[in-house]
């Protein structure tokens, strides 16, 4: 644990949120009532809190740069997440350097190292693999938020130099919600098209699916590992048919959209023969045929939590609980989507 | 025209490509045969070429950063383009700072100014509006590639300070190709769902559509202005029905996918009643129902041209001719797409 006073301590003492403390410290982007501002300034004085990044901004005359590494900018969910993070950082007077690791560990190492040579003051890293390469972790001398659930022991060396902490969307809860909804539709054999088996976030989603299956006294309908792409979903359709299931939870929206196309080709009717729900949905799900029921991560909330974590001294893993199901046609709900008139 | 020797001159003298000159200068990322390397070094000496960015890399120990501003990272085509540009820059040992202007001129000005305070050595700017705000143009003191067709007179002040040049995909040719293909299918009244009317790139696409209509002695089937979004395409379906056309060219893929959903709701069969082709396609078009015929911009080629332009002293507007039609179902071609089994 850091011994320096934290933004949370200031917020607690001033009886306000860390976001408001940040607004006072950064003089924006949102206005703060005069009374609140006074309380925050008093709490800063009382705790001896030193707002690092803001001080850096004042000294250098330019804002700090945060690096972001994602595996695939052409994945609509990751593009949406990158956009949300960029907007959040921008509102806090940070800029964002972005790197795309092309879903390859070798390239990822190189992208992270390139960012580190650019004097970024923080790193947000959606890792490709688990665990991330130890030699790269060892080089992290700046506050780092990893958007993946990595083991603490992998971080020991990095933790001495910098501060590495995970922030996660609650993917397990998202998968549980989706599966439970299919149970509520009376589905008996619910399968899961997951991500590649070596990924930790694949495991979280699989756990949530199993949680809900177990809670309903059903047997799991079988599991398929597929790339997180439309083609991955498309190609898993044939395997899915052999599982003789009546519903499926796909691990992301691209898989779900590919799956709908593959199921059409296989002559499987959705939702009549097979109910489908995909995780990590975006607005693209409004326009497929049938429209695709999804569980969405609230990326704006996730981005705010990521930025709060970078700005604080927190060492704890944060799981952001803000997931929400958007019922459309593919699960068997009424025709409440956009593209419904057939 | 710049009087300093250019990379092109070196390449011509060494009888090789500018890419190879760049590999020699940057010592990578790809290997260069020893003979070729010798010729390039001799040509550099003979011309007196000074490789600016490479020199900077050697001096500072870190590579240069290029800023990229796009209107909407959640647009799959722009995400793909950003990814292609990032990969291209990365291969040339540049890093990329990215800003999302949220399709708003006020925010765009702020994003560009933030990037300029971060010592970027070049800017790639997909502008929201035409012309871009003059006060922002006036601040451009670094080589800038604008991904839009702006008038030279808007640039006079900027040109004195830095170097601002446009690189464009051939959107006019893309629209012409799409329209011509619908004519080849025997369509008689071909409409156009274009972008917002104040956008210059909307105008280029509309011109290409009119080119092909005129060349076929047909009358234009009418034009609708819509946002570059799925919802924009969806909502234009109702208007399209009133135009009594038998084919339509949508200005981007998001519009095209939204349009397919809107037409389904309106009871219009695609391609039987109405042929549809969208511009700026991505692989997402493989998975719609019906699969969506698109014209693709070859974003890797576009990215290479953009990087070449940044690295050179070129003042000329470049139009990258690399567009390619991918025939799928929505135009009336055979079932050659992925999601074809209905």
XYZ file of C-alpha atoms in Angstrom:
684
model
C 0.000 0.000 0.000
C 1.231 3.503 -0.766
C 1.952 5.657 2.272
C 1.326 8.936 0.449
C -2.136 10.388 1.052
C -4.519 9.345 -1.695
C -7.234 11.062 -3.656
C -9.716 8.729 -1.943
C -8.643 9.986 1.470
C -9.126 13.573 0.327
C -12.531 12.693 -1.103
C -13.606 10.933 2.094
C -12.514 13.832 4.285
C -14.205 16.362 2.008
C -17.289 14.168 1.808
C -17.305 14.134 -1.961
C -16.218 11.869 -4.842
C -12.706 11.396 -6.240
C -14.000 12.807 -9.523
C -14.846 16.099 -7.799
C -11.412 16.155 -6.143
C -9.933 15.725 -9.605
C -12.028 18.607 -10.975
C -10.772 20.887 -8.212
C -7.165 19.796 -8.701
C -7.288 20.121 -12.481
C -9.524 23.191 -12.464
C -12.127 21.400 -14.562
C -13.408 20.043 -16.820
C -16.648 20.288 -14.808
C -17.521 23.171 -12.465
C -17.432 22.564 -8.709
C -19.659 24.463 -6.254
C -17.687 26.996 -4.227
C -18.466 25.294 -0.877
C -17.326 21.923 -2.160
C -14.165 23.388 -3.635
C -13.323 24.912 -0.242
C -13.861 21.572 1.530
C -11.644 19.800 -1.030
C -8.840 22.360 -0.710
C -9.014 22.075 3.093
C -8.890 18.289 2.863
C -5.883 18.479 0.507
C -4.118 20.715 3.037
C -5.096 18.493 5.984
C -3.929 15.255 4.333
C -0.877 16.644 2.596
C -2.160 15.157 -0.673
C 0.081 15.895 -3.669
C -1.796 15.727 -6.983
C 1.007 14.399 -9.134
C -0.328 14.627 -12.633
C -1.840 18.044 -12.133
C 1.466 19.348 -10.790
C 3.186 17.927 -13.851
C 0.719 19.737 -16.090
C 1.353 23.039 -14.363
C 5.122 22.679 -14.537
C 5.458 21.497 -18.115
C 2.723 23.648 -19.581
C 1.320 20.623 -21.305
C -0.864 17.823 -20.092
C 0.388 14.330 -19.411
C 0.122 11.584 -21.964
C -1.378 8.226 -21.100
C -0.557 5.238 -23.283
C -3.281 2.775 -24.296
C -2.553 -0.636 -25.789
C -5.403 -2.698 -27.204
C -5.275 -5.969 -29.158
C -7.488 -4.943 -32.081
C -8.845 -1.481 -32.853
C -11.026 -2.950 -35.605
C -13.022 -4.840 -32.957
C -16.056 -2.546 -32.476
C -16.175 -3.174 -28.734
C -12.506 -2.303 -28.289
C -12.904 0.730 -30.546
C -15.827 1.860 -28.372
C -13.790 1.250 -25.231
C -10.795 3.149 -26.650
C -13.124 5.995 -27.582
C -14.629 6.074 -24.084
C -11.187 6.068 -22.472
C -9.968 8.807 -24.801
C -12.997 10.971 -23.989
C -12.544 10.407 -20.264
C -8.822 11.220 -20.380
C -9.455 14.244 -22.566
C -11.982 15.565 -20.028
C -9.230 15.305 -17.403
C -6.758 17.186 -19.600
C -4.750 14.087 -20.456
C -3.870 13.077 -23.977
C -3.758 9.494 -25.129
C -1.098 7.646 -27.106
C -2.545 4.511 -28.630
C -0.906 1.299 -29.791
C -2.532 -1.689 -31.479
C -0.844 -4.978 -30.610
C -2.462 -6.853 -33.498
C -3.389 -9.584 -31.015
C 0.226 -10.824 -31.017
C 2.421 -11.051 -27.955
C 5.643 -10.215 -29.757
C 4.194 -7.090 -31.279
C 2.549 -6.186 -27.990
C 5.899 -6.168 -26.196
C 7.305 -3.888 -28.849
C 4.309 -1.520 -28.714
C 4.481 -1.244 -24.921
C 8.216 -0.577 -25.031
C 7.787 2.093 -27.704
C 5.179 3.829 -25.557
C 7.453 3.679 -22.509
C 10.208 5.531 -24.387
C 7.747 8.366 -25.043
C 7.589 9.599 -21.500
C 4.018 8.559 -20.961
C 2.951 9.142 -17.380
C 0.586 6.202 -17.228
C -0.274 3.069 -19.169
C -3.606 1.360 -19.815
C -2.967 -2.081 -21.201
C -5.571 -4.500 -22.545
C -3.219 -7.473 -22.564
C -3.272 -10.113 -25.298
C -2.095 -13.023 -23.219
C -2.028 -14.246 -19.685
C 0.226 -13.718 -18.016
C 1.682 -10.730 -19.900
C 5.366 -11.200 -20.770
C 7.388 -10.925 -17.560
C 10.221 -8.972 -19.204
C 7.735 -6.294 -20.253
C 6.072 -6.208 -16.837
C 9.499 -5.701 -15.311
C 9.961 -2.522 -17.345
C 6.816 -0.818 -16.056
C 8.084 2.114 -13.992
C 4.865 4.113 -14.238
C 1.320 3.672 -12.955
C -0.278 0.976 -15.079
C -3.836 -0.263 -15.310
C -4.131 -3.712 -16.822
C -7.514 -4.494 -18.332
C -7.227 -8.148 -17.560
C -7.235 -10.331 -14.502
C -3.584 -11.133 -13.929
C -2.055 -12.923 -10.983
C -0.425 -10.738 -8.327
C 2.727 -12.870 -8.307
C 3.381 -11.939 -11.954
C 3.547 -8.325 -10.845
C 5.975 -8.473 -7.935
C 8.936 -7.024 -9.834
C 6.831 -4.372 -11.553
C 5.170 -3.391 -8.310
C 8.457 -2.415 -6.784
C 9.250 -0.072 -9.662
C 5.853 1.280 -10.585
C 2.299 0.504 -9.653
C 0.399 -2.085 -11.638
C -3.235 -2.721 -10.929
C -6.096 -4.432 -12.728
C -9.442 -2.889 -13.591
C -11.991 -5.250 -15.052
C -15.470 -5.133 -16.368
C -17.474 -7.802 -14.610
C -17.352 -10.305 -17.451
C -18.346 -13.165 -15.182
C -21.521 -11.347 -14.147
C -22.228 -10.452 -17.788
C -22.057 -14.117 -18.794
C -24.146 -15.124 -15.804
C -26.859 -12.580 -16.685
C -26.981 -13.739 -20.295
C -27.219 -17.407 -19.346
C -29.850 -16.768 -16.692
C -31.947 -14.909 -19.265
C -31.846 -17.937 -21.572
C -32.882 -20.139 -18.636
C -35.826 -17.783 -18.075
C -36.796 -18.398 -21.707
C -37.043 -22.100 -20.814
C -33.884 -23.178 -22.614
C -32.557 -26.525 -21.362
C -29.150 -26.995 -22.960
C -27.176 -23.783 -23.038
C -23.779 -23.875 -24.767
C -20.971 -21.328 -24.662
C -18.845 -20.106 -27.555
C -15.878 -18.786 -25.643
C -12.677 -17.020 -26.585
C -9.343 -18.741 -27.113
C -8.743 -21.027 -24.152
C -5.454 -19.423 -23.063
C -7.138 -16.081 -22.302
C -8.023 -15.224 -18.724
C -11.003 -13.134 -19.781
C -12.276 -16.177 -21.659
C -12.189 -18.007 -18.341
C -14.188 -15.326 -16.504
C -16.972 -15.514 -19.071
C -16.989 -19.321 -18.982
C -17.269 -19.192 -15.178
C -20.292 -16.892 -15.339
C -21.987 -19.223 -17.803
C -21.305 -22.201 -15.531
C -22.523 -20.219 -12.485
C -25.935 -19.709 -14.046
C -26.186 -23.225 -15.460
C -25.387 -24.676 -12.053
C -27.839 -22.374 -10.287
C -30.595 -23.707 -12.540
C -29.830 -27.398 -12.026
C -29.181 -27.781 -15.745
C -26.241 -29.504 -17.343
C -23.879 -27.311 -19.394
C -24.653 -27.536 -23.110
C -20.999 -27.738 -24.108
C -18.235 -25.243 -24.786
C -16.416 -24.223 -27.968
C -13.216 -22.152 -28.069
C -13.104 -19.704 -30.992
C -11.200 -16.559 -31.968
C -12.852 -13.282 -30.891
C -13.836 -12.508 -34.497
C -16.896 -12.694 -36.746
C -15.240 -15.524 -38.629
C -14.562 -17.318 -35.340
C -18.279 -17.171 -34.565
C -19.253 -18.149 -38.098
C -17.066 -21.232 -38.045
C -18.257 -22.358 -34.621
C -21.829 -22.716 -35.928
C -21.174 -26.178 -37.392
C -19.722 -27.468 -34.107
C -22.615 -25.927 -32.231
C -25.129 -27.910 -34.286
C -23.456 -31.135 -33.167
C -23.824 -30.192 -29.511
C -27.621 -30.405 -29.888
C -28.124 -27.424 -27.619
C -31.064 -25.011 -27.682
C -29.248 -21.823 -26.693
C -25.783 -20.297 -26.725
C -23.895 -17.457 -25.072
C -21.191 -16.027 -27.363
C -18.224 -14.393 -25.665
C -18.322 -11.233 -27.778
C -20.500 -9.411 -30.268
C -18.334 -10.113 -33.308
C -18.611 -13.843 -32.586
C -22.373 -13.426 -32.110
C -22.839 -11.697 -35.457
C -20.690 -14.315 -37.222
C -22.622 -17.042 -35.449
C -25.968 -15.706 -36.716
C -24.628 -15.887 -40.277
C -23.226 -19.405 -39.733
C -26.470 -20.657 -38.203
C -28.461 -19.299 -41.162
C -26.214 -21.236 -43.502
C -26.693 -24.369 -41.374
C -30.474 -23.936 -41.555
C -30.844 -23.301 -37.832
C -33.582 -20.800 -36.990
C -32.783 -18.113 -34.376
C -34.431 -17.820 -31.896
C -36.898 -20.663 -32.665
C -34.360 -23.512 -32.712
C -31.570 -21.778 -30.859
C -31.532 -18.726 -28.583
C -28.449 -16.521 -28.920
C -27.008 -13.857 -26.628
C -23.626 -12.189 -27.081
C -21.448 -10.403 -24.523
C -19.725 -7.023 -25.012
C -22.441 -5.651 -27.270
C -22.451 -2.345 -29.145
C -25.129 -0.595 -31.201
C -24.202 -2.879 -34.132
C -26.461 -5.501 -32.513
C -29.504 -3.380 -33.420
C -29.006 -4.059 -37.114
C -28.337 -7.784 -37.478
C -31.036 -10.264 -38.527
C -32.425 -11.236 -36.147
C -31.379 -8.349 -33.940
C -28.874 -9.655 -31.426
C -29.570 -9.672 -27.693
C -26.407 -8.579 -25.913
C -24.986 -7.763 -22.534
C -23.238 -4.397 -22.724
C -20.343 -3.172 -20.673
C -20.950 0.465 -19.785
C -17.697 1.646 -21.302
C -18.052 5.236 -20.047
C -18.222 3.972 -16.437
C -15.349 1.616 -17.069
C -13.276 4.452 -18.536
C -13.994 6.682 -15.532
C -12.940 3.907 -13.155
C -9.742 3.351 -15.147
C -8.882 7.046 -15.032
C -9.728 7.262 -11.303
C -7.432 4.310 -10.676
C -4.581 5.909 -12.621
C -5.069 9.148 -10.673
C -5.161 7.445 -7.284
C -2.753 5.307 -5.303
C -5.093 2.348 -5.243
C -3.467 -1.083 -5.308
C -6.688 -3.059 -5.291
C -8.134 -4.953 -8.213
C -11.310 -3.157 -9.267
C -14.205 -4.960 -10.867
C -16.617 -2.534 -12.476
C -20.088 -3.985 -12.006
C -21.840 -1.897 -14.644
C -23.170 -4.404 -17.141
C -26.614 -4.262 -18.682
C -28.611 -6.666 -20.815
C -30.265 -5.315 -23.959
C -32.987 -7.773 -24.925
C -33.542 -7.956 -28.671
C -34.831 -10.773 -30.889
C -32.148 -13.461 -30.886
C -32.870 -14.646 -27.329
C -36.564 -15.144 -28.013
C -37.816 -11.827 -26.643
C -40.483 -9.904 -28.568
C -39.614 -7.932 -31.670
C -38.324 -4.893 -29.894
C -35.227 -4.245 -31.997
C -34.779 -2.049 -34.998
C -34.525 -4.414 -37.927
C -37.582 -6.384 -37.080
C -39.964 -6.160 -40.026
C -39.438 -9.314 -42.027
C 7.907 22.992 -54.083
C 10.552 22.328 -51.494
C 14.122 22.947 -52.612
C 15.631 20.400 -50.228
C 16.410 17.040 -51.830
C 13.580 14.588 -51.306
C 13.373 10.929 -50.461
C 11.903 10.383 -53.944
C 15.011 11.857 -55.556
C 17.195 9.525 -53.498
C 15.017 6.558 -54.432
C 15.110 7.427 -58.139
C 18.880 7.846 -58.141
C 19.362 4.584 -56.217
C 16.850 2.864 -58.473
C 14.760 1.657 -55.585
C 11.573 2.608 -53.724
C 11.129 5.342 -51.090
C 10.247 2.569 -48.641
C 13.688 1.008 -49.086
C 15.323 4.417 -48.644
C 13.377 4.721 -45.401
C 14.548 1.262 -44.238
C 18.165 2.248 -44.850
C 17.749 5.596 -43.112
C 15.923 4.109 -40.112
C 17.972 0.935 -40.020
C 14.816 -1.150 -40.396
C 12.242 -2.393 -39.824
C 12.899 -4.583 -42.889
C 16.334 -5.776 -43.998
C 17.911 -4.249 -47.100
C 20.341 -6.128 -49.349
C 23.900 -4.896 -48.926
C 24.188 -3.743 -52.581
C 20.987 -1.765 -52.346
C 22.005 -0.218 -49.046
C 25.257 0.947 -50.655
C 23.400 2.511 -53.610
C 21.021 4.300 -51.245
C 23.840 5.679 -49.085
C 25.642 6.900 -52.216
C 22.460 8.533 -53.472
C 21.950 10.225 -50.087
C 25.491 11.605 -50.275
C 25.079 12.676 -53.913
C 21.806 14.514 -53.347
C 22.592 15.916 -49.918
C 19.347 14.431 -48.608
C 18.766 15.015 -44.922
C 16.460 12.414 -43.342
C 14.800 14.626 -40.758
C 12.797 12.238 -38.690
C 15.528 9.612 -38.602
C 18.041 12.199 -37.460
C 15.650 13.160 -34.712
C 15.349 9.499 -33.665
C 19.091 9.139 -33.438
C 19.501 12.316 -31.437
C 16.674 11.850 -28.991
C 16.921 8.096 -28.622
C 13.226 7.810 -29.236
C 11.154 7.775 -32.381
C 8.959 10.621 -33.505
C 5.307 10.776 -32.676
C 2.685 11.408 -35.330
C -0.732 12.687 -34.293
C -3.896 11.254 -35.831
C -7.305 12.877 -35.509
C -10.403 11.012 -36.687
C -14.064 11.931 -36.277
C -15.301 8.627 -34.843
C -13.202 5.648 -33.757
C -16.365 3.571 -33.341
C -16.929 3.750 -37.104
C -15.493 0.399 -38.299
C -14.027 1.920 -41.442
C -12.252 4.670 -39.506
C -11.073 2.138 -36.913
C -9.666 0.016 -39.737
C -8.020 3.072 -41.283
C -6.560 4.126 -37.907
C -5.262 0.592 -37.439
C -3.670 0.565 -40.898
C -2.040 3.948 -40.290
C -0.782 2.847 -36.883
C 0.723 -0.327 -38.357
C 2.358 1.610 -41.176
C 3.813 4.226 -38.817
C 4.967 1.531 -36.415
C 6.826 -0.219 -39.262
C 8.629 3.087 -39.884
C 9.547 3.438 -36.201
C 7.036 6.184 -35.569
C 4.525 6.123 -32.764
C 1.024 7.474 -33.060
C -0.926 9.798 -30.787
C -4.632 9.518 -31.498
C -7.485 11.916 -30.876
C -11.192 11.387 -31.506
C -13.017 14.573 -32.449
C -16.465 13.092 -31.755
C -17.565 14.486 -35.131
C -17.757 17.991 -33.622
C -15.819 20.982 -34.893
C -15.354 22.581 -31.493
C -13.946 19.428 -29.981
C -11.833 18.813 -33.071
C -10.086 22.178 -32.668
C -9.349 21.332 -29.061
C -8.033 17.854 -29.918
C -5.722 19.204 -32.636
C -4.394 21.910 -30.323
C -3.735 19.383 -27.544
C -1.772 17.212 -29.971
C 0.263 20.209 -31.142
C 1.389 20.928 -27.571
C 2.781 17.379 -27.366
C 5.669 17.917 -29.747
C 4.260 15.683 -32.437
C 6.396 15.835 -35.538
C 3.555 15.313 -37.972
C -0.230 15.373 -38.057
C -2.726 13.221 -39.947
C -6.120 14.829 -39.760
C -9.409 13.354 -40.977
C -11.312 16.627 -40.759
C -14.924 16.841 -39.631
C -15.922 19.860 -41.651
C -14.970 21.700 -44.761
C -13.141 23.911 -44.646
C -11.401 23.055 -41.349
C -11.422 25.982 -38.884
C -8.997 28.620 -40.156
C -7.641 29.457 -36.702
C -6.597 25.826 -36.271
C -5.071 25.627 -39.752
C -3.079 28.747 -38.909
C -1.463 26.934 -35.985
C -0.103 24.034 -38.035
C 3.662 24.458 -37.911
C 4.427 20.812 -38.717
C 3.937 18.586 -41.759
C 0.255 17.771 -41.933
C -1.695 15.368 -44.103
C -5.377 16.175 -44.319
C -7.603 13.276 -45.255
C -10.089 15.460 -46.987
C -10.240 17.535 -50.112
C -9.729 21.075 -48.911
C -9.246 24.163 -50.986
C -5.673 25.423 -51.394
C -6.656 28.988 -50.468
C -7.717 27.837 -46.988
C -4.156 26.693 -46.463
C -2.158 29.748 -47.480
C -1.301 30.836 -43.925
C -0.572 27.288 -42.772
C 1.572 26.608 -45.803
C 3.946 29.368 -44.877
C 4.481 27.937 -41.407
C 4.323 24.210 -42.033
C 3.343 21.999 -44.896
C -0.261 20.952 -45.300
C -1.226 18.545 -48.027
C -4.232 16.359 -48.778
C -4.194 12.621 -49.349
C -7.485 11.128 -50.442
C -8.884 7.756 -51.248
C -10.571 7.979 -54.635
C -14.100 8.206 -53.272
C -15.437 9.524 -56.563
C -14.131 6.465 -58.409
C -15.510 4.189 -55.674
C -18.991 5.633 -56.111
C -18.691 5.460 -59.891
C -17.694 1.769 -59.750
C -20.595 0.920 -57.452
C -23.128 2.741 -59.608
C -21.784 1.246 -62.821
C -22.121 -2.231 -61.304
C -25.789 -1.581 -60.536
C -26.271 -0.386 -64.130
C -24.697 -3.663 -65.296
C -27.358 -5.451 -63.237
C -29.952 -3.654 -65.369
C -31.095 -1.211 -62.691
C -32.846 1.842 -64.117
C -33.322 4.280 -61.251
C -30.304 4.386 -59.009
C -30.536 6.581 -55.913
C -27.773 7.758 -53.578
C -27.824 7.905 -49.792
C -25.049 10.397 -49.222
C -23.394 11.863 -46.169
C -24.314 15.178 -44.574
C -24.470 17.768 -47.336
C -21.824 20.102 -45.880
C -19.091 17.463 -46.150
C -16.675 17.610 -49.072
C -16.212 13.853 -49.099
C -19.982 13.539 -49.411
C -19.684 15.637 -52.565
C -16.970 13.427 -54.100
C -19.125 10.333 -53.683
C -22.178 12.077 -55.105
C -20.114 13.156 -58.137
C -19.002 9.572 -58.792
C -22.602 8.395 -58.646
C -23.674 11.112 -61.086
C -20.712 10.298 -63.381
C -21.884 6.724 -63.803
C -25.570 7.614 -64.108
C -24.761 10.159 -66.828
C -22.476 7.713 -68.667
C -25.391 5.270 -68.876
C -27.941 7.758 -70.174
C -30.103 7.163 -67.118
C -31.705 9.778 -64.928
C -30.484 9.970 -61.306
C -32.808 8.139 -58.931
C -32.690 10.857 -56.297
C -30.405 11.729 -53.416
C -30.858 11.617 -49.644
C -28.488 13.230 -47.124
C -28.028 11.180 -43.946
C -25.556 10.940 -41.068
C -22.670 8.481 -41.599
C -24.208 6.051 -39.082
C -26.239 2.839 -39.055
C -29.162 4.823 -37.731
C -28.737 7.351 -40.546
C -29.035 4.519 -43.064
C -31.944 2.923 -41.200
C -33.932 6.154 -41.191
C -33.287 6.897 -44.842
C -35.092 3.679 -45.863
C -38.532 5.282 -45.595
C -37.526 8.210 -47.812
C -35.923 5.820 -50.268
C -39.195 3.934 -50.705
C -40.856 7.180 -51.816
C -38.225 7.753 -54.501
C -39.429 4.616 -56.317
C -35.915 3.643 -57.280
C -34.647 0.114 -57.942
C -31.116 0.486 -56.615
C -29.114 2.620 -54.201
C -25.489 3.449 -53.462
C -24.931 4.181 -49.752
C -22.010 6.457 -48.880
C -20.581 4.186 -46.199
C -20.919 0.692 -44.806
C -22.613 1.709 -41.559
C -25.336 3.436 -43.598
C -25.585 0.354 -45.809
C -26.075 -2.016 -42.868
C -28.653 0.308 -41.303
C -30.379 0.618 -44.664
C -30.724 -3.177 -44.998
C -32.455 -3.265 -41.600
C -34.716 -0.321 -42.522
C -35.656 -1.861 -45.861
C -36.564 -5.162 -44.146
C -38.882 -3.267 -41.858
C -40.428 -1.486 -44.849
C -41.022 -4.842 -46.576
C -38.613 -4.103 -49.427
C -36.711 -7.170 -50.645
C -32.977 -6.802 -51.281
C -31.771 -7.395 -53.962
C -35.066 -8.403 -55.683
C -36.836 -5.039 -55.305
C -33.807 -2.892 -54.620
C -30.102 -3.453 -55.262
C -27.790 -2.055 -52.585
C -24.066 -1.290 -52.638
C -22.180 0.553 -49.883
C -18.869 2.415 -50.062
C -15.993 2.091 -47.560
C -16.691 -1.558 -46.794
C -14.991 -3.732 -44.189
C -15.269 -7.448 -43.425
C -18.473 -6.683 -41.493
C -20.267 -6.759 -44.862
C -19.694 -10.534 -45.031
C -22.108 -11.115 -42.171
C -25.192 -8.994 -42.877
C -28.370 -10.454 -44.384
C -28.210 -10.298 -47.305
C -24.447 -9.975 -47.419
C -23.618 -6.429 -48.472
C -21.800 -5.666 -51.699
C -19.237 -2.957 -50.994
C -16.457 -0.977 -52.555
C -13.424 -1.161 -50.269
C -10.683 1.369 -49.864
C -7.387 -0.471 -49.567
C -6.497 1.107 -46.248
C -2.990 -0.384 -46.128
C -2.119 1.336 -49.418
C -3.740 4.532 -48.239
C -1.737 4.383 -45.002
C 1.526 3.841 -46.909
C 0.777 6.820 -49.136
C -0.014 8.969 -46.108
C 3.258 7.995 -44.427
C 5.228 8.535 -47.647
C 3.688 11.978 -47.955
C 4.591 12.874 -44.378
C 8.158 11.674 -44.990
C 8.561 13.555 -48.255
C 8.457 17.187 -49.271
C 5.511 16.682 -51.569
C 3.071 19.570 -51.866
C 0.743 17.877 -54.299
C -2.695 16.543 -53.501
C -2.520 12.767 -53.782
C -5.506 10.677 -54.735
C -4.940 7.017 -53.924
C -6.655 5.019 -56.675
C -6.756 1.705 -54.831
C -10.437 0.886 -54.534
C -11.903 -2.538 -55.120
C -15.453 -3.835 -55.422
C -16.406 -6.907 -53.389
C -19.541 -8.353 -54.983
C -21.793 -10.068 -52.453
C -25.577 -10.606 -52.440
C -27.170 -7.196 -51.962
C -26.402 -5.975 -55.487
C -28.014 -9.013 -57.111
C -24.840 -11.066 -57.642
C -24.907 -14.796 -56.879
C -24.754 -16.098 -53.326
C -21.031 -15.785 -52.961
C -20.912 -14.284 -49.490
C -20.605 -15.973 -46.140
C -24.034 -15.686 -44.585
C -25.927 -17.010 -47.511
C -27.907 -20.030 -46.346
C -31.422 -18.835 -45.700
